[in-house]
mmCIF file of C-alpha atoms in Angstrom:
data_model
loop_
_atom_site.group_PDB
_atom_site.id
_atom_site.type_symbol
_atom_site.label_atom_id
_atom_site.label_comp_id
_atom_site.label_asym_id
_atom_site.label_seq_id
_atom_site.Cartn_x
_atom_site.Cartn_y
_atom_site.Cartn_z
ATOM 1 C CA MET A 692 19.080 18.427 36.166
ATOM 2 C CA LYS A 693 15.557 19.665 35.610
ATOM 3 C CA ARG A 694 17.055 22.924 35.220
ATOM 4 C CA LEU A 695 19.080 21.877 32.293
ATOM 5 C CA ASN A 696 15.569 20.479 30.588
ATOM 6 C CA LYS A 697 14.812 24.025 29.267
ATOM 7 C CA ILE A 698 17.893 24.481 28.035
ATOM 8 C CA TRP A 699 17.625 21.143 25.253
ATOM 9 C CA VAL A 700 15.798 18.420 25.274
ATOM 10 C CA PRO A 701 15.328 15.813 22.555
ATOM 11 C CA ARG A 702 12.408 15.429 20.553
ATOM 12 C CA SER A 703 13.010 12.244 19.242
ATOM 13 C CA LYS A 704 15.276 8.949 19.343
ATOM 14 C CA GLY A 705 16.755 10.192 15.743
ATOM 15 C CA GLU A 706 17.571 13.794 17.262
ATOM 16 C CA ARG A 707 19.160 12.689 20.393
ATOM 17 C CA THR A 708 20.964 9.550 19.098
ATOM 18 C CA ILE A 709 22.786 12.754 16.596
ATOM 19 C CA ALA A 710 23.575 14.529 19.918
ATOM 20 C CA ILE A 711 25.279 11.821 20.781
ATOM 21 C CA ILE A 712 27.200 11.525 18.511
ATOM 22 C CA ALA A 713 28.327 15.288 17.705
ATOM 23 C CA ILE A 714 29.572 15.079 21.179
ATOM 24 C CA TRP A 715 31.888 12.538 20.499
ATOM 25 C CA ILE A 716 32.643 13.894 17.175
ATOM 26 C CA GLY A 717 33.463 17.301 19.270
ATOM 27 C CA TRP A 718 35.548 15.532 22.145
ATOM 28 C CA SER A 719 37.501 13.755 19.462
ATOM 29 C CA VAL A 720 38.519 17.454 17.703
ATOM 30 C CA LEU A 721 39.008 19.433 20.618
ATOM 31 C CA THR A 722 41.560 16.330 22.304
ATOM 32 C CA ASP A 723 43.599 16.006 19.504
ATOM 33 C CA SER A 724 44.237 19.539 19.770
ATOM 34 C CA THR A 725 45.495 19.870 22.989
ATOM 35 C CA GLU A 726 48.590 18.276 24.747
ATOM 36 C CA ASN A 727 47.382 18.541 27.669
ATOM 37 C CA ASP A 728 46.765 15.772 30.125
ATOM 38 C CA VAL A 729 44.545 17.358 32.051
ATOM 39 C CA MET A 730 42.525 18.744 29.560
ATOM 40 C CA VAL A 731 42.070 15.585 27.666
ATOM 41 C CA LEU A 732 40.964 14.445 31.021
ATOM 42 C CA LEU A 733 38.011 17.336 32.137
ATOM 43 C CA LEU A 734 36.909 16.977 27.959
ATOM 44 C CA LEU A 735 35.904 13.644 28.263
ATOM 45 C CA GLY A 736 34.537 13.972 31.862
ATOM 46 C CA LEU A 737 32.053 16.669 30.089
ATOM 47 C CA ALA A 738 31.354 14.875 27.232
ATOM 48 C CA ILE A 739 30.050 11.937 29.275
ATOM 49 C CA PHE A 740 27.768 14.307 31.152
ATOM 50 C CA LEU A 741 27.104 15.444 27.954
ATOM 51 C CA THR A 742 26.573 12.367 26.556
ATOM 52 C CA TYR A 743 23.777 10.719 29.838
ATOM 53 C CA TYR A 744 22.385 13.799 29.671
ATOM 54 C CA SER A 745 21.439 13.786 25.877
ATOM 55 C CA ALA A 746 20.495 9.827 26.915
ATOM 56 C CA THR A 747 18.059 10.462 29.518
ATOM 57 C CA GLN A 748 16.347 13.719 28.950
ATOM 58 C CA GLY A 749 12.921 13.757 27.501
ATOM 59 C CA SER A 750 12.622 9.604 28.173
ATOM 60 C CA VAL A 751 9.224 10.409 29.678
ATOM 61 C CA GLU A 752 8.467 12.724 27.012
ATOM 62 C CA LEU A 753 9.288 9.942 24.009
ATOM 63 C CA GLN A 754 7.993 7.289 25.444
ATOM 64 C CA ALA A 755 4.254 9.456 25.812
ATOM 65 C CA LYS A 756 4.868 10.546 22.282
ATOM 66 C CA ASP A 757 5.936 6.668 21.279
ATOM 67 C CA LEU A 758 2.718 5.115 23.517
ATOM 68 C CA ALA A 759 0.877 7.910 21.382
ATOM 69 C CA LYS A 760 2.344 6.660 17.844
ATOM 70 C CA LYS A 761 1.257 3.118 18.843
ATOM 71 C CA GLU A 762 -2.423 3.911 20.269
ATOM 72 C CA LYS A 763 -3.131 6.062 16.872
ATOM 73 C CA ASP A 764 -1.459 3.020 14.752
ATOM 74 C CA ALA A 765 -3.489 0.517 16.618
ATOM 75 C CA LYS A 766 -6.668 2.337 15.883
ATOM 76 C CA ILE A 767 -6.707 3.058 12.396
ATOM 77 C CA ARG A 768 -5.338 -0.250 12.010
ATOM 78 C CA LYS A 769 -8.847 -0.897 13.464
ATOM 79 C CA ILE A 770 -10.734 1.286 11.482
ATOM 80 C CA VAL A 771 -9.350 -0.405 8.282
ATOM 81 C CA GLU A 772 -10.200 -3.527 10.051
ATOM 82 C CA ALA A 773 -13.458 -2.902 10.373
ATOM 83 C CA ALA A 774 -13.999 -1.099 6.487
ATOM 84 C CA ASN A 775 -12.586 -4.499 5.282
ATOM 85 C CA ALA A 776 -15.156 -6.458 6.825
ATOM 86 C CA LYS A 777 -17.826 -4.357 6.723
ATOM 87 C CA ALA A 778 -16.699 -4.575 2.145
ATOM 88 C CA LYS A 779 -16.258 -8.044 2.486
ATOM 89 C CA ALA A 780 -19.671 -8.415 4.172
ATOM 90 C CA ALA A 781 -21.561 -6.341 2.014
ATOM 91 C CA THR A 782 -20.237 -8.395 -1.112
ATOM 92 C CA ILE A 783 -23.013 -10.775 -2.276
ATOM 93 C CA ALA A 784 -20.132 -11.719 -5.569
ATOM 94 C CA LYS A 785 -17.210 -11.054 -7.194
ATOM 95 C CA ALA A 786 -15.083 -12.503 -10.563
ATOM 96 C CA ARG A 787 -13.224 -12.106 -13.759
ATOM 97 C CA LEU A 788 -15.088 -11.498 -16.046
ATOM 98 C CA LYS A 789 -15.166 -10.089 -20.222
ATOM 99 C CA TYR A 790 -16.041 -7.342 -20.680
ATOM 100 C CA TYR A 791 -17.580 -6.844 -24.526
ATOM 101 C CA GLY A 792 -19.563 -3.883 -24.360
ATOM 102 C CA GLY A 793 -22.708 -1.949 -22.682
ATOM 103 C CA GLY A 794 -21.271 0.344 -20.607
ATOM 104 C CA GLU A 795 -18.969 2.949 -19.969
ATOM 105 C CA ILE A 796 -15.332 1.323 -20.483
ATOM 106 C CA ALA A 797 -13.789 1.660 -23.961
ATOM 107 C CA GLY A 798 -13.499 -1.596 -25.815
ATOM 108 C CA GLU A 799 -12.917 -5.424 -24.686
ATOM 109 C CA GLN A 800 -11.147 -6.455 -21.734
ATOM 110 C CA THR A 801 -11.438 -8.694 -18.436
ATOM 111 C CA VAL A 802 -12.517 -6.379 -15.842
ATOM 112 C CA LEU A 803 -13.235 -7.286 -12.123
ATOM 113 C CA VAL A 804 -16.829 -7.615 -11.356
ATOM 114 C CA THR A 805 -18.398 -7.286 -8.248
ATOM 115 C CA VAL A 806 -21.883 -7.210 -6.912
ATOM 116 C CA THR A 807 -23.325 -5.523 -3.559
ATOM 117 C CA LYS A 808 -26.302 -5.099 -1.893
ATOM 118 C CA ASP A 809 -25.973 -1.232 -3.567
ATOM 119 C CA ARG A 810 -24.828 -1.696 -7.289
ATOM 120 C CA LEU A 811 -22.577 -3.511 -9.812
ATOM 121 C CA ASP A 812 -18.942 -2.109 -10.132
ATOM 122 C CA TYR A 813 -16.999 -3.775 -13.220
ATOM 123 C CA GLY A 814 -13.477 -2.410 -13.405
ATOM 124 C CA SER A 815 -13.531 1.363 -11.874
ATOM 125 C CA TYR A 816 -16.952 2.426 -12.982
ATOM 126 C CA HIS A 817 -20.090 1.392 -11.634
ATOM 127 C CA ILE A 818 -23.961 1.115 -11.889
ATOM 128 C CA ASP A 819 -26.824 1.846 -8.935
ATOM 129 C CA MET A 820 -28.555 -1.544 -7.879
ATOM 130 C CA ASN A 821 -31.524 0.360 -8.604
ATOM 131 C CA ALA A 822 -31.332 1.081 -12.402
ATOM 132 C CA ILE A 823 -30.684 -2.346 -13.106
ATOM 133 C CA ILE A 824 -33.176 -3.499 -15.138
ATOM 134 C CA SER A 825 -33.178 -7.496 -15.566
ATOM 135 C CA ALA A 826 -30.019 -10.005 -15.714
ATOM 136 C CA SER A 827 -30.217 -13.032 -18.493
ATOM 137 C CA ILE A 828 -27.856 -15.555 -19.591
ATOM 138 C CA GLU A 829 -28.178 -15.908 -22.976
ATOM 139 C CA THR A 830 -26.935 -16.214 -26.668
ATOM 140 C CA GLN A 831 -25.301 -13.764 -28.307
ATOM 141 C CA SER A 832 -27.785 -14.247 -31.106
ATOM 142 C CA GLN A 833 -30.303 -13.666 -28.157
ATOM 143 C CA ILE A 834 -28.975 -11.050 -27.104
ATOM 144 C CA LEU A 835 -28.744 -9.331 -30.247
ATOM 145 C CA SER A 836 -32.482 -10.400 -31.386
ATOM 146 C CA ARG A 837 -33.673 -7.766 -28.473
ATOM 147 C CA VAL A 838 -31.753 -4.951 -28.153
ATOM 148 C CA THR A 839 -32.298 -1.748 -30.523
ATOM 149 C CA LEU A 840 -30.008 -1.013 -33.518
ATOM 150 C CA THR A 841 -28.408 2.199 -31.380
ATOM 151 C CA ARG A 842 -27.948 0.208 -28.109
ATOM 152 C CA LEU A 843 -25.902 -2.137 -30.677
ATOM 153 C CA ALA A 844 -23.184 0.639 -31.442
ATOM 154 C CA ALA A 845 -22.010 0.499 -27.931
ATOM 155 C CA PHE A 846 -20.677 -3.445 -28.237
ATOM 156 C CA GLY A 847 -18.671 -3.342 -31.400
ATOM 157 C CA PHE A 848 -16.942 -6.204 -33.190
ATOM 158 C CA TRP A 849 -18.866 -8.230 -30.848
ATOM 159 C CA ALA A 850 -22.203 -7.418 -32.376
ATOM 160 C CA LEU A 851 -20.799 -8.870 -35.799
ATOM 161 C CA ALA A 852 -19.241 -11.501 -34.761
ATOM 162 C CA ILE A 853 -22.351 -13.930 -35.298
ATOM 163 C CA PRO A 854 -21.846 -16.867 -36.533
ATOM 164 C CA LYS A 855 -23.135 -17.125 -39.854
ATOM 165 C CA LYS A 856 -23.400 -20.398 -40.732
ATOM 166 C CA LYS A 857 -23.898 -22.513 -37.329
ATOM 167 C CA LYS A 858 -25.857 -21.111 -34.142
ATOM 168 C CA SER A 859 -23.769 -19.535 -31.455
ATOM 169 C CA VAL A 860 -24.044 -21.977 -28.442
ATOM 170 C CA GLU A 861 -21.812 -19.745 -26.528
ATOM 171 C CA LYS A 862 -23.553 -18.179 -23.094
ATOM 172 C CA PHE A 863 -23.482 -14.096 -22.100
ATOM 173 C CA LEU A 864 -24.621 -12.399 -19.323
ATOM 174 C CA SER A 865 -26.280 -9.515 -20.221
ATOM 175 C CA ILE A 866 -27.131 -6.832 -17.860
ATOM 176 C CA ASP A 867 -30.273 -4.411 -19.152
ATOM 177 C CA TYR A 868 -30.266 -1.360 -17.249
ATOM 178 C CA ASN A 869 -31.364 2.708 -17.000
ATOM 179 C CA ALA A 870 -28.888 5.268 -16.182
ATOM 180 C CA GLY A 871 -30.793 8.504 -17.228
ATOM 181 C CA PHE A 872 -30.289 5.688 -20.733
ATOM 182 C CA GLN A 873 -30.868 2.492 -22.080
ATOM 183 C CA SER A 874 -28.708 -0.120 -22.563
ATOM 184 C CA THR A 875 -27.480 -3.582 -21.713
ATOM 185 C CA LEU A 876 -23.907 -4.402 -20.672
ATOM 186 C CA ILE A 877 -22.752 -7.335 -21.572
ATOM 187 C CA PHE A 878 -20.072 -9.523 -20.279
ATOM 188 C CA GLY A 879 -18.710 -13.662 -21.164
ATOM 189 C CA GLY A 880 -16.251 -16.107 -18.956
ATOM 190 C CA ASP A 881 -16.729 -19.383 -16.862
ATOM 191 C CA ASN A 882 -18.119 -16.842 -14.246
ATOM 192 C CA ILE A 883 -21.215 -15.370 -15.720
ATOM 193 C CA ALA A 884 -23.257 -17.404 -13.762
ATOM 194 C CA LYS A 885 -22.003 -16.720 -10.483
ATOM 195 C CA ILE A 886 -22.460 -12.524 -11.326
ATOM 196 C CA HIS A 887 -26.301 -13.553 -12.365
ATOM 197 C CA ALA A 888 -27.060 -15.735 -8.943
ATOM 198 C CA GLY A 889 -25.638 -12.182 -7.441
ATOM 199 C CA LEU A 890 -27.427 -9.739 -9.339
ATOM 200 C CA ILE A 891 -30.594 -12.158 -7.992
ATOM 201 C CA LYS A 892 -30.043 -12.099 -4.507
ATOM 202 C CA ALA A 893 -29.250 -8.428 -4.654
ATOM 203 C CA LYS A 894 -32.738 -7.509 -5.714
ATOM 204 C CA LYS A 895 -34.356 -9.341 -4.148
ATOM 205 C CA ALA A 896 -32.673 -7.983 -0.434
ATOM 206 C CA ARG A 897 -34.201 -4.571 -1.703
#
């Protein structure tokens, strides 16, 4: 039987299954074309032998391949778990906030904001922690009273929405940064204090 290994050895369980199916389809076709009982028995014996051969050849190799695949999958799973654990440990604060302007996102939208020790992520963009100058929780009037006209242009309609007859008391998170140009990120929402605290913690840890 070992000599037959040089003829054919299944490379996968699927290939082995296909071979066995092909054997019995061939046996069925051949027996239908003959009425000789002796020939039918001979063909049956040959089909049984080939089925046994197909079912047993390459078992060690296939088991080794399955084991190698399981070990590889286990290693990949450990790497992913370690990466996720590292990312989770590196995350200082995370929350969904309303983005109003001052960054690379065009238009107002709700984004996921994440603070790590190295950077601030918002949507698909980020700012290095070294580039962040300060972070404050302020009203809209307080923010607009201290930023330049050039930087005001980045806030669009938000900058024009100051109430004329009553004082705005809604709080926003303003993040001043310099990434080759000076600007101010503006966020709103119920979780701005969480991100603000995370930024303070990240800056102190550096």
